[in-house]
Phi, psi and omega in degrees: 000140178291146176281131177243120185213101176264121190311118178062015179223147175290159181304333182274345182267133180289146176287161179305147180303134179094347179291134179273131183253142180238160168236129182254130182231133172093182180081162176287159186308314183297317179293318181296317178297319180296322179295319178299314180296322180295318178296318178298320182295338178256024175061038174241126183275155179243115183276321179222150171223107184252146178285327186211171177293335179298316178294320179297320183297333181284342182287142179291145181303318182296330179286342180272338185299323179291349179285135182271331179199157178252136174251117183252126181257119179237125182281301188237348179212175181250025180300318179297320179301319179299318181294316180296317180300322180293319179296314180301315181295314182295330180276356180072026180268162180230036184281134176289157181240134171252124181260127174255113192246129178277316181255111182272039174300133182308325181297325177293320180294314179298319181294321179297317178295319180298325181280357175088020178299137182267339180216139178228132176222151183249167178295341182273350182278163182273169178295329177293321176298317180299314180298320180297316180297312182298314183295325176295318182293316182291342175273000177098008181261186177235136182212128175245128184296165181303316182297313180292321180296318179297315179298319181294315180296316180298322179294318180295315181296320180297327181273356183293130179301140181289329180294146182293133176243130181299138180290126179267119185271130174261152175289165180298323179291319178298322178297319177297318180296317179304311183297321180289321177295322179291340176279355178095008181283147175280172178299320179295318180293319178296321180298319179295322179295323186263358181059042176227175181279156177297327179296321178295319177299317179298321177297318178295318179301313180298321179295318179295314179302319181292316181295318183270356179056050176238163181223012176204167186293327179297316179292325178297315179297319179302312180293322180295319176297315182298324182269004176072021182277336178224155174222135180255000000 
């Protein structure tokens, strides 16, 4: 049976208005319990704590709607993250995911970004780092912890061709669009921030993809990090 634990409240009692609720999935029992306590210590309630995606799949869609974000714990791979992302998609939910990763292999980081994870933290980061990532995500932003960001940057630099490549210059508007897209904003959300139309943002996105020779957001973030346009 899944553990149901709403901080200082019984599962049937609603948390105080404005309290952000989480569901924790995966990890060994001790790690999962520690994650629940950490969330409680930062005034975030935990509605569910599941051992696996199978337990999550048994939960009714309506019971998941009050949850503000999912925290997925992956030790050595992101297989669980893929399963959780599929459940979220199939249920028609739009909840952000924070990934707690044990193995910071670059391939796991790239896959997490491709799957649309909004926050990444590693086992080596502090509880303050975790709180910063979670709070950024529940406010609608994107945040990668210092440990994960360092690993990602080092991987990108290591793969950089030794031969000189001419610097491709983006316009000031394209640079603004890149930064907003890397924050996880959609074209419509970026358009509202820049006071332009969504179609114009899409035109800028297509131009950036063409200039940088990329075709997805994960590759865009990689290039933006490499060119120093964003920092997580």
